[in-house]
Amino acid sequence: MRFSIWAQTNQSWADLLDIAQYADNGTWRAFYAADHFMSHDDTAEQRTDFHEATAIFAALAAATSRIRLAPLVLSMTFRHPAVLANWAATVDHVSQGRFTLGLGAGWQENEHRRYGLELGKPGPRVDRFAEGLQVITGLLNEQVSTVDGEHYQLTEGICEPKPLQQPLPILIGATQPRMLGLTARYAQEWNQWSAPGTFHEVAARLDAAAEKVGRDPATIWRSTQARIIVTDGPQSEARAAETAAASPIPVLYGTAERIAEQIAPWAQDGVDEVILPDHLLGSGSARRDAYDALAQALTPLAD
């Protein structure tokens, strides 16, 4: 397996740059960040320092030299897919071929409501996402692209220069049947949240979707993540256990060595890449120390 870092965007630019350049040391496969403008919890104090994802990746493409860069994931509802295609091609050039275009159908209701953006019910949302993928892949891979859809219309659209990577890798986050079908058709990489030992349940459905469209499932790179808390004693262990019990998404906690033990079953599940979020690892030197400890503990699992 390979291991990567996922940074939250509601931190200072200096802290984002620090962790991205730390990740550029050759140990980590990729650097990820999400695409959000605000907290999803309307009842909590709203943070105003969420940095915009496309600007982050354009800047990091020039500020790093080895790490692969990828949003996890850009919402199709925030930007026209033709704009996304041209942006992605440019970032691939700036990064010298280190960019992966992570895409999702969108989900966070309060962002759309506050900004007056259409989100829609799940069915139409996936319809729009499918058309957006058609627009993006056509522009990235064809000389001209024409799309006459319900949501998007292109007439001999162009995207030049083409990305350095051919094809530019597309990552889709998906767990539901229609989204898995689109992953099988369009994506080179697939992502889902999971707990160790459970990844294979959805992966089997992706395999079936790939076989249905005549694709070898093994050609799809697979990544997953859980929140991580590195503890250093009984008190921090107890606090981490409380956080994990209250979290709606999986949390792995303990010493770096214990976390590595928890991660190991993902290899048997067919996971190619484990992404380690920084959300619960602090900042500055404490965060770097936590990642250093994790990198050392995970060495026996690394390909």
mmCIF file of N, CA and C in Angstrom, residues 112-233:
data_model
loop_
_atom_site.group_PDB
_atom_site.id
_atom_site.type_symbol
_atom_site.label_atom_id
_atom_site.label_comp_id
_atom_site.label_asym_id
_atom_site.label_seq_id
_atom_site.Cartn_x
_atom_site.Cartn_y
_atom_site.Cartn_z
ATOM 1 N N HIS A 112 -24.774 25.250 -0.585
ATOM 2 C CA HIS A 112 -25.622 25.544 -1.744
ATOM 3 C C HIS A 112 -26.731 26.522 -1.378
ATOM 4 N N ARG A 113 -27.334 26.330 -0.235
ATOM 5 C CA ARG A 113 -28.413 27.222 0.199
ATOM 6 C C ARG A 113 -27.901 28.638 0.410
ATOM 7 N N ARG A 114 -26.786 28.790 1.089
ATOM 8 C CA ARG A 114 -26.264 30.118 1.406
ATOM 9 C C ARG A 114 -25.785 30.854 0.152
ATOM 10 N N TYR A 115 -25.271 30.117 -0.821
ATOM 11 C CA TYR A 115 -24.740 30.750 -2.036
ATOM 12 C C TYR A 115 -25.735 30.759 -3.189
ATOM 13 N N GLY A 116 -26.915 30.194 -2.992
ATOM 14 C CA GLY A 116 -27.898 30.174 -4.061
ATOM 15 C C GLY A 116 -27.532 29.234 -5.190
ATOM 16 N N LEU A 117 -26.817 28.148 -4.868
ATOM 17 C CA LEU A 117 -26.424 27.160 -5.872
ATOM 18 C C LEU A 117 -27.396 25.989 -5.846
ATOM 19 N N GLU A 118 -27.689 25.459 -7.020
ATOM 20 C CA GLU A 118 -28.593 24.315 -7.095
ATOM 21 C C GLU A 118 -27.877 23.048 -6.653
ATOM 22 N N LEU A 119 -28.473 22.336 -5.721
ATOM 23 C CA LEU A 119 -27.969 21.021 -5.324
ATOM 24 C C LEU A 119 -28.880 19.931 -5.872
ATOM 25 N N GLY A 120 -30.144 19.990 -5.526
ATOM 26 C CA GLY A 120 -31.112 19.044 -6.069
ATOM 27 C C GLY A 120 -31.131 17.729 -5.322
ATOM 28 N N LYS A 121 -32.102 16.901 -5.660
ATOM 29 C CA LYS A 121 -32.236 15.580 -5.054
ATOM 30 C C LYS A 121 -31.177 14.643 -5.629
ATOM 31 N N PRO A 122 -30.900 13.527 -4.957
ATOM 32 C CA PRO A 122 -29.804 12.652 -5.393
ATOM 33 C C PRO A 122 -29.887 12.196 -6.840
ATOM 34 N N GLY A 123 -31.081 11.848 -7.325
ATOM 35 C CA GLY A 123 -31.182 11.362 -8.701
ATOM 36 C C GLY A 123 -30.759 12.385 -9.736
ATOM 37 N N PRO A 124 -31.385 13.571 -9.763
ATOM 38 C CA PRO A 124 -30.963 14.610 -10.713
ATOM 39 C C PRO A 124 -29.516 15.058 -10.499
ATOM 40 N N ARG A 125 -29.047 15.013 -9.254
ATOM 41 C CA ARG A 125 -27.672 15.398 -8.965
ATOM 42 C C ARG A 125 -26.689 14.459 -9.666
ATOM 43 N N VAL A 126 -27.005 13.163 -9.656
ATOM 44 C CA VAL A 126 -26.138 12.202 -10.344
ATOM 45 C C VAL A 126 -26.262 12.350 -11.860
ATOM 46 N N ASP A 127 -27.473 12.671 -12.346
ATOM 47 C CA ASP A 127 -27.631 12.950 -13.779
ATOM 48 C C ASP A 127 -26.712 14.090 -14.210
ATOM 49 N N ARG A 128 -26.698 15.158 -13.420
ATOM 50 C CA ARG A 128 -25.857 16.313 -13.728
ATOM 51 C C ARG A 128 -24.376 15.937 -13.664
ATOM 52 N N PHE A 129 -24.015 15.135 -12.664
ATOM 53 C CA PHE A 129 -22.627 14.701 -12.521
ATOM 54 C C PHE A 129 -22.188 13.880 -13.741
ATOM 55 N N ALA A 130 -23.072 13.010 -14.215
ATOM 56 C CA ALA A 130 -22.741 12.195 -15.388
ATOM 57 C C ALA A 130 -22.498 13.072 -16.611
ATOM 58 N N GLU A 131 -23.349 14.085 -16.802
ATOM 59 C CA GLU A 131 -23.133 15.003 -17.930
ATOM 60 C C GLU A 131 -21.831 15.781 -17.754
ATOM 61 N N GLY A 132 -21.543 16.200 -16.514
ATOM 62 C CA GLY A 132 -20.304 16.916 -16.260
ATOM 63 C C GLY A 132 -19.088 16.090 -16.588
ATOM 64 N N LEU A 133 -19.116 14.794 -16.255
ATOM 65 C CA LEU A 133 -18.011 13.901 -16.599
ATOM 66 C C LEU A 133 -17.851 13.781 -18.111
ATOM 67 N N GLN A 134 -18.976 13.749 -18.822
ATOM 68 C CA GLN A 134 -18.913 13.704 -20.283
ATOM 69 C C GLN A 134 -18.240 14.956 -20.830
ATOM 70 N N VAL A 135 -18.586 16.111 -20.268
ATOM 71 C CA VAL A 135 -17.967 17.374 -20.698
ATOM 72 C C VAL A 135 -16.468 17.354 -20.422
ATOM 73 N N ILE A 136 -16.093 16.997 -19.215
ATOM 74 C CA ILE A 136 -14.689 17.058 -18.810
ATOM 75 C C ILE A 136 -13.835 16.084 -19.603
ATOM 76 N N THR A 137 -14.269 14.842 -19.701
ATOM 77 C CA THR A 137 -13.447 13.863 -20.423
ATOM 78 C C THR A 137 -13.385 14.174 -21.916
ATOM 79 N N GLY A 138 -14.465 14.705 -22.460
ATOM 80 C CA GLY A 138 -14.420 15.092 -23.867
ATOM 81 C C GLY A 138 -13.421 16.202 -24.111
ATOM 82 N N LEU A 139 -13.441 17.209 -23.286
ATOM 83 C CA LEU A 139 -12.520 18.332 -23.463
ATOM 84 C C LEU A 139 -11.068 17.923 -23.227
ATOM 85 N N LEU A 140 -10.830 17.072 -22.231
ATOM 86 C CA LEU A 140 -9.458 16.684 -21.911
ATOM 87 C C LEU A 140 -8.855 15.726 -22.932
ATOM 88 N N ASN A 141 -9.712 14.955 -23.619
ATOM 89 C CA ASN A 141 -9.191 13.872 -24.448
ATOM 90 C C ASN A 141 -9.443 14.019 -25.945
ATOM 91 N N GLU A 142 -10.381 14.899 -26.333
ATOM 92 C CA GLU A 142 -10.715 15.051 -27.740
ATOM 93 C C GLU A 142 -10.294 16.437 -28.239
ATOM 94 N N GLN A 143 -10.099 16.543 -29.551
ATOM 95 C CA GLN A 143 -9.725 17.846 -30.114
ATOM 96 C C GLN A 143 -10.847 18.864 -29.963
ATOM 97 N N VAL A 144 -12.075 18.438 -30.214
ATOM 98 C CA VAL A 144 -13.251 19.271 -29.968
ATOM 99 C C VAL A 144 -14.312 18.407 -29.323
ATOM 100 N N SER A 145 -15.187 19.039 -28.565
ATOM 101 C CA SER A 145 -16.209 18.276 -27.851
ATOM 102 C C SER A 145 -17.548 18.988 -27.965
ATOM 103 N N THR A 146 -18.571 18.233 -28.365
ATOM 104 C CA THR A 146 -19.930 18.747 -28.431
ATOM 105 C C THR A 146 -20.815 17.914 -27.519
ATOM 106 N N VAL A 147 -21.531 18.565 -26.635
ATOM 107 C CA VAL A 147 -22.434 17.897 -25.695
ATOM 108 C C VAL A 147 -23.766 18.632 -25.727
ATOM 109 N N ASP A 148 -24.836 17.897 -25.921
ATOM 110 C CA ASP A 148 -26.179 18.477 -25.919
ATOM 111 C C ASP A 148 -26.969 17.793 -24.822
ATOM 112 N N GLY A 149 -26.745 18.225 -23.586
ATOM 113 C CA GLY A 149 -27.374 17.586 -22.451
ATOM 114 C C GLY A 149 -28.450 18.447 -21.830
ATOM 115 N N GLU A 150 -29.045 17.936 -20.787
ATOM 116 C CA GLU A 150 -30.067 18.696 -20.065
ATOM 117 C C GLU A 150 -29.440 19.795 -19.225
ATOM 118 N N HIS A 151 -28.251 19.530 -18.700
ATOM 119 C CA HIS A 151 -27.606 20.468 -17.785
ATOM 120 C C HIS A 151 -26.472 21.255 -18.445
ATOM 121 N N TYR A 152 -25.791 20.661 -19.410
ATOM 122 C CA TYR A 152 -24.631 21.295 -20.033
ATOM 123 C C TYR A 152 -24.710 21.137 -21.546
ATOM 124 N N GLN A 153 -24.347 22.222 -22.250
ATOM 125 C CA GLN A 153 -24.314 22.208 -23.708
ATOM 126 C C GLN A 153 -22.976 22.793 -24.170
ATOM 127 N N LEU A 154 -22.256 22.043 -24.978
ATOM 128 C CA LEU A 154 -21.020 22.507 -25.594
ATOM 129 C C LEU A 154 -21.151 22.376 -27.100
ATOM 130 N N THR A 155 -20.651 23.367 -27.827
ATOM 131 C CA THR A 155 -20.624 23.305 -29.280
ATOM 132 C C THR A 155 -19.179 23.431 -29.747
ATOM 133 N N GLU A 156 -18.611 22.313 -30.143
ATOM 134 C CA GLU A 156 -17.217 22.259 -30.589
ATOM 135 C C GLU A 156 -16.297 22.935 -29.560
ATOM 136 N N GLY A 157 -16.485 22.562 -28.307
ATOM 137 C CA GLY A 157 -15.660 23.100 -27.247
ATOM 138 C C GLY A 157 -14.233 22.597 -27.327
ATOM 139 N N ILE A 158 -13.279 23.428 -26.943
ATOM 140 C CA ILE A 158 -11.867 23.045 -26.983
ATOM 141 C C ILE A 158 -11.242 23.254 -25.608
ATOM 142 N N CYS A 159 -10.166 22.531 -25.370
ATOM 143 C CA CYS A 159 -9.363 22.667 -24.158
ATOM 144 C C CYS A 159 -7.909 22.467 -24.559
ATOM 145 N N GLU A 160 -7.202 23.562 -24.718
ATOM 146 C CA GLU A 160 -5.800 23.515 -25.139
ATOM 147 C C GLU A 160 -4.962 24.431 -24.255
ATOM 148 N N PRO A 161 -3.756 24.004 -23.902
ATOM 149 C CA PRO A 161 -3.137 22.740 -24.258
ATOM 150 C C PRO A 161 -3.736 21.580 -23.465
ATOM 151 N N LYS A 162 -3.625 20.387 -24.032
ATOM 152 C CA LYS A 162 -4.064 19.207 -23.322
ATOM 153 C C LYS A 162 -3.157 18.962 -22.106
ATOM 154 N N PRO A 163 -3.645 18.212 -21.119
ATOM 155 C CA PRO A 163 -2.796 17.887 -19.966
ATOM 156 C C PRO A 163 -1.534 17.147 -20.393
ATOM 157 N N LEU A 164 -0.499 17.249 -19.577
ATOM 158 C CA LEU A 164 0.714 16.472 -19.838
ATOM 159 C C LEU A 164 0.441 14.981 -19.713
ATOM 160 N N GLN A 165 -0.369 14.615 -18.724
ATOM 161 C CA GLN A 165 -0.717 13.209 -18.542
ATOM 162 C C GLN A 165 -1.830 12.826 -19.512
ATOM 163 N N GLN A 166 -1.660 11.717 -20.173
ATOM 164 C CA GLN A 166 -2.688 11.219 -21.083
ATOM 165 C C GLN A 166 -3.029 9.773 -20.744
ATOM 166 N N PRO A 167 -4.202 9.543 -20.153
ATOM 167 C CA PRO A 167 -5.179 10.568 -19.783
ATOM 168 C C PRO A 167 -4.839 11.209 -18.440
ATOM 169 N N LEU A 168 -5.369 12.389 -18.206
ATOM 170 C CA LEU A 168 -5.278 12.984 -16.885
ATOM 171 C C LEU A 168 -6.097 12.113 -15.932
ATOM 172 N N PRO A 169 -5.500 11.615 -14.838
ATOM 173 C CA PRO A 169 -6.264 10.729 -13.942
ATOM 174 C C PRO A 169 -7.456 11.449 -13.315
ATOM 175 N N ILE A 170 -8.583 10.777 -13.327
ATOM 176 C CA ILE A 170 -9.787 11.257 -12.648
ATOM 177 C C ILE A 170 -10.068 10.335 -11.476
ATOM 178 N N LEU A 171 -10.324 10.944 -10.325
ATOM 179 C CA LEU A 171 -10.700 10.216 -9.115
ATOM 180 C C LEU A 171 -12.154 10.546 -8.806
ATOM 181 N N ILE A 172 -12.942 9.537 -8.485
ATOM 182 C CA ILE A 172 -14.328 9.745 -8.086
ATOM 183 C C ILE A 172 -14.541 9.124 -6.712
ATOM 184 N N GLY A 173 -15.171 9.891 -5.818
ATOM 185 C CA GLY A 173 -15.587 9.353 -4.534
ATOM 186 C C GLY A 173 -17.006 8.813 -4.667
ATOM 187 N N ALA A 174 -17.215 7.527 -4.325
ATOM 188 C CA ALA A 174 -18.519 6.919 -4.599
ATOM 189 C C ALA A 174 -18.739 5.696 -3.725
ATOM 190 N N THR A 175 -20.015 5.480 -3.367
ATOM 191 C CA THR A 175 -20.416 4.237 -2.696
ATOM 192 C C THR A 175 -21.732 3.688 -3.249
ATOM 193 N N GLN A 176 -22.542 4.541 -3.883
ATOM 194 C CA GLN A 176 -23.856 4.125 -4.355
ATOM 195 C C GLN A 176 -23.790 3.578 -5.787
ATOM 196 N N PRO A 177 -24.771 2.744 -6.168
ATOM 197 C CA PRO A 177 -24.665 2.017 -7.442
ATOM 198 C C PRO A 177 -24.419 2.884 -8.667
ATOM 199 N N ARG A 178 -25.207 3.962 -8.865
ATOM 200 C CA ARG A 178 -25.023 4.764 -10.081
ATOM 201 C C ARG A 178 -23.665 5.453 -10.092
ATOM 202 N N MET A 179 -23.230 5.941 -8.933
ATOM 203 C CA MET A 179 -21.923 6.586 -8.859
ATOM 204 C C MET A 179 -20.800 5.584 -9.090
ATOM 205 N N LEU A 180 -20.968 4.353 -8.609
ATOM 206 C CA LEU A 180 -19.967 3.324 -8.881
ATOM 207 C C LEU A 180 -19.926 2.994 -10.373
ATOM 208 N N GLY A 181 -21.086 3.035 -11.033
ATOM 209 C CA GLY A 181 -21.109 2.814 -12.478
ATOM 210 C C GLY A 181 -20.356 3.899 -13.227
ATOM 211 N N LEU A 182 -20.510 5.150 -12.794
ATOM 212 C CA LEU A 182 -19.773 6.246 -13.421
ATOM 213 C C LEU A 182 -18.277 6.133 -13.135
ATOM 214 N N THR A 183 -17.924 5.683 -11.938
ATOM 215 C CA THR A 183 -16.522 5.441 -11.614
ATOM 216 C C THR A 183 -15.927 4.408 -12.549
ATOM 217 N N ALA A 184 -16.649 3.324 -12.753
ATOM 218 C CA ALA A 184 -16.161 2.262 -13.632
ATOM 219 C C ALA A 184 -15.984 2.757 -15.066
ATOM 220 N N ARG A 185 -16.828 3.680 -15.485
ATOM 221 C CA ARG A 185 -16.776 4.159 -16.866
ATOM 222 C C ARG A 185 -15.715 5.233 -17.077
ATOM 223 N N TYR A 186 -15.556 6.135 -16.094
ATOM 224 C CA TYR A 186 -14.753 7.335 -16.348
ATOM 225 C C TYR A 186 -13.453 7.440 -15.533
ATOM 226 N N ALA A 187 -13.358 6.778 -14.404
ATOM 227 C CA ALA A 187 -12.288 7.097 -13.449
ATOM 228 C C ALA A 187 -11.103 6.148 -13.540
ATOM 229 N N GLN A 188 -9.937 6.682 -13.216
ATOM 230 C CA GLN A 188 -8.737 5.875 -13.033
ATOM 231 C C GLN A 188 -8.519 5.551 -11.557
ATOM 232 N N GLU A 189 -9.156 6.345 -10.659
ATOM 233 C CA GLU A 189 -8.993 6.148 -9.226
ATOM 234 C C GLU A 189 -10.364 6.246 -8.555
ATOM 235 N N TRP A 190 -10.501 5.518 -7.455
ATOM 236 C CA TRP A 190 -11.763 5.477 -6.710
ATOM 237 C C TRP A 190 -11.476 5.627 -5.226
ATOM 238 N N ASN A 191 -12.362 6.362 -4.515
ATOM 239 C CA ASN A 191 -12.175 6.588 -3.095
ATOM 240 C C ASN A 191 -13.471 6.379 -2.336
ATOM 241 N N GLN A 192 -13.336 5.858 -1.103
ATOM 242 C CA GLN A 192 -14.455 5.804 -0.170
ATOM 243 C C GLN A 192 -13.901 5.848 1.253
ATOM 244 N N TRP A 193 -14.699 6.398 2.182
ATOM 245 C CA TRP A 193 -14.413 6.251 3.600
ATOM 246 C C TRP A 193 -14.699 4.806 3.984
ATOM 247 N N SER A 194 -13.889 4.249 4.893
ATOM 248 C CA SER A 194 -14.170 2.892 5.372
ATOM 249 C C SER A 194 -13.421 2.636 6.663
ATOM 250 N N ALA A 195 -13.827 1.604 7.378
ATOM 251 C CA ALA A 195 -13.072 1.079 8.507
ATOM 252 C C ALA A 195 -12.304 -0.140 8.020
ATOM 253 N N PRO A 196 -11.118 -0.385 8.553
ATOM 254 C CA PRO A 196 -10.366 -1.574 8.133
ATOM 255 C C PRO A 196 -11.212 -2.841 8.261
ATOM 256 N N GLY A 197 -11.180 -3.644 7.206
ATOM 257 C CA GLY A 197 -11.957 -4.870 7.187
ATOM 258 C C GLY A 197 -13.309 -4.745 6.524
ATOM 259 N N THR A 198 -13.729 -3.513 6.175
ATOM 260 C CA THR A 198 -15.042 -3.314 5.557
ATOM 261 C C THR A 198 -14.963 -2.815 4.118
ATOM 262 N N PHE A 199 -13.786 -2.424 3.676
ATOM 263 C CA PHE A 199 -13.619 -1.819 2.358
ATOM 264 C C PHE A 199 -14.136 -2.729 1.245
ATOM 265 N N HIS A 200 -13.933 -4.035 1.395
ATOM 266 C CA HIS A 200 -14.256 -4.976 0.318
ATOM 267 C C HIS A 200 -15.742 -5.025 0.003
ATOM 268 N N GLU A 201 -16.588 -4.608 0.957
ATOM 269 C CA GLU A 201 -18.032 -4.712 0.731
ATOM 270 C C GLU A 201 -18.476 -3.832 -0.436
ATOM 271 N N VAL A 202 -17.996 -2.582 -0.482
ATOM 272 C CA VAL A 202 -18.335 -1.701 -1.599
ATOM 273 C C VAL A 202 -17.442 -1.997 -2.798
ATOM 274 N N ALA A 203 -16.192 -2.399 -2.548
ATOM 275 C CA ALA A 203 -15.273 -2.703 -3.646
ATOM 276 C C ALA A 203 -15.828 -3.807 -4.537
ATOM 277 N N ALA A 204 -16.520 -4.760 -3.955
ATOM 278 C CA ALA A 204 -17.103 -5.836 -4.759
ATOM 279 C C ALA A 204 -18.146 -5.290 -5.720
ATOM 280 N N ARG A 205 -18.890 -4.265 -5.290
ATOM 281 C CA ARG A 205 -19.888 -3.673 -6.177
ATOM 282 C C ARG A 205 -19.210 -2.875 -7.289
ATOM 283 N N LEU A 206 -18.077 -2.234 -6.979
ATOM 284 C CA LEU A 206 -17.320 -1.549 -8.036
ATOM 285 C C LEU A 206 -16.792 -2.555 -9.042
ATOM 286 N N ASP A 207 -16.295 -3.689 -8.572
ATOM 287 C CA ASP A 207 -15.800 -4.727 -9.482
ATOM 288 C C ASP A 207 -16.904 -5.160 -10.450
ATOM 289 N N ALA A 208 -18.106 -5.358 -9.923
ATOM 290 C CA ALA A 208 -19.223 -5.783 -10.777
ATOM 291 C C ALA A 208 -19.568 -4.693 -11.788
ATOM 292 N N ALA A 209 -19.521 -3.425 -11.371
ATOM 293 C CA ALA A 209 -19.816 -2.319 -12.286
ATOM 294 C C ALA A 209 -18.770 -2.250 -13.390
ATOM 295 N N ALA A 210 -17.514 -2.474 -13.039
ATOM 296 C CA ALA A 210 -16.453 -2.444 -14.048
ATOM 297 C C ALA A 210 -16.622 -3.578 -15.051
ATOM 298 N N GLU A 211 -16.908 -4.755 -14.558
ATOM 299 C CA GLU A 211 -17.102 -5.897 -15.465
ATOM 300 C C GLU A 211 -18.301 -5.674 -16.378
ATOM 301 N N LYS A 212 -19.311 -4.990 -15.888
ATOM 302 C CA LYS A 212 -20.508 -4.715 -16.692
ATOM 303 C C LYS A 212 -20.185 -3.840 -17.887
ATOM 304 N N VAL A 213 -19.216 -2.912 -17.749
ATOM 305 C CA VAL A 213 -18.849 -2.043 -18.875
ATOM 306 C C VAL A 213 -17.623 -2.572 -19.620
ATOM 307 N N GLY A 214 -17.226 -3.817 -19.324
ATOM 308 C CA GLY A 214 -16.122 -4.439 -20.036
ATOM 309 C C GLY A 214 -14.750 -3.973 -19.616
ATOM 310 N N ARG A 215 -14.628 -3.557 -18.361
ATOM 311 C CA ARG A 215 -13.348 -3.038 -17.868
ATOM 312 C C ARG A 215 -12.761 -3.975 -16.819
ATOM 313 N N ASP A 216 -11.456 -4.148 -16.833
ATOM 314 C CA ASP A 216 -10.771 -4.933 -15.820
ATOM 315 C C ASP A 216 -10.797 -4.150 -14.506
ATOM 316 N N PRO A 217 -11.418 -4.668 -13.456
ATOM 317 C CA PRO A 217 -11.477 -3.928 -12.188
ATOM 318 C C PRO A 217 -10.102 -3.570 -11.631
ATOM 319 N N ALA A 218 -9.097 -4.368 -11.958
ATOM 320 C CA ALA A 218 -7.753 -4.128 -11.431
ATOM 321 C C ALA A 218 -7.136 -2.851 -11.979
ATOM 322 N N THR A 219 -7.727 -2.261 -13.028
ATOM 323 C CA THR A 219 -7.175 -1.024 -13.600
ATOM 324 C C THR A 219 -7.614 0.215 -12.829
ATOM 325 N N ILE A 220 -8.435 0.055 -11.786
ATOM 326 C CA ILE A 220 -8.921 1.183 -10.995
ATOM 327 C C ILE A 220 -8.158 1.226 -9.675
ATOM 328 N N TRP A 221 -7.385 2.286 -9.451
ATOM 329 C CA TRP A 221 -6.649 2.492 -8.208
ATOM 330 C C TRP A 221 -7.645 2.771 -7.084
ATOM 331 N N ARG A 222 -7.418 2.169 -5.910
ATOM 332 C CA ARG A 222 -8.395 2.242 -4.827
ATOM 333 C C ARG A 222 -7.783 2.880 -3.582
ATOM 334 N N SER A 223 -8.452 3.904 -3.068
ATOM 335 C CA SER A 223 -7.976 4.572 -1.861
ATOM 336 C C SER A 223 -9.096 4.676 -0.846
ATOM 337 N N THR A 224 -8.695 4.806 0.415
ATOM 338 C CA THR A 224 -9.665 4.963 1.495
ATOM 339 C C THR A 224 -9.024 5.753 2.616
ATOM 340 N N GLN A 225 -9.847 6.164 3.587
ATOM 341 C CA GLN A 225 -9.346 6.928 4.717
ATOM 342 C C GLN A 225 -10.279 6.794 5.912
ATOM 343 N N ALA A 226 -9.696 7.037 7.078
ATOM 344 C CA ALA A 226 -10.420 7.240 8.326
ATOM 345 C C ALA A 226 -9.712 8.373 9.047
ATOM 346 N N ARG A 227 -10.389 9.005 9.970
ATOM 347 C CA ARG A 227 -9.713 10.015 10.778
ATOM 348 C C ARG A 227 -8.681 9.336 11.685
ATOM 349 N N ILE A 228 -7.611 10.070 11.981
ATOM 350 C CA ILE A 228 -6.483 9.510 12.722
ATOM 351 C C ILE A 228 -6.204 10.368 13.951
ATOM 352 N N ILE A 229 -6.010 9.720 15.107
ATOM 353 C CA ILE A 229 -5.570 10.410 16.316
ATOM 354 C C ILE A 229 -4.382 9.634 16.878
ATOM 355 N N VAL A 230 -3.222 10.270 16.925
ATOM 356 C CA VAL A 230 -2.036 9.658 17.517
ATOM 357 C C VAL A 230 -1.991 10.049 18.987
ATOM 358 N N THR A 231 -1.998 9.061 19.876
ATOM 359 C CA THR A 231 -2.025 9.316 21.318
ATOM 360 C C THR A 231 -0.644 9.091 21.928
ATOM 361 N N ASP A 232 -0.451 9.682 23.113
ATOM 362 C CA ASP A 232 0.847 9.562 23.783
ATOM 363 C C ASP A 232 0.712 9.241 25.261
ATOM 364 N N GLY A 233 -0.411 8.685 25.667
ATOM 365 C CA GLY A 233 -0.585 8.326 27.068
ATOM 366 C C GLY A 233 -2.036 8.052 27.384
#
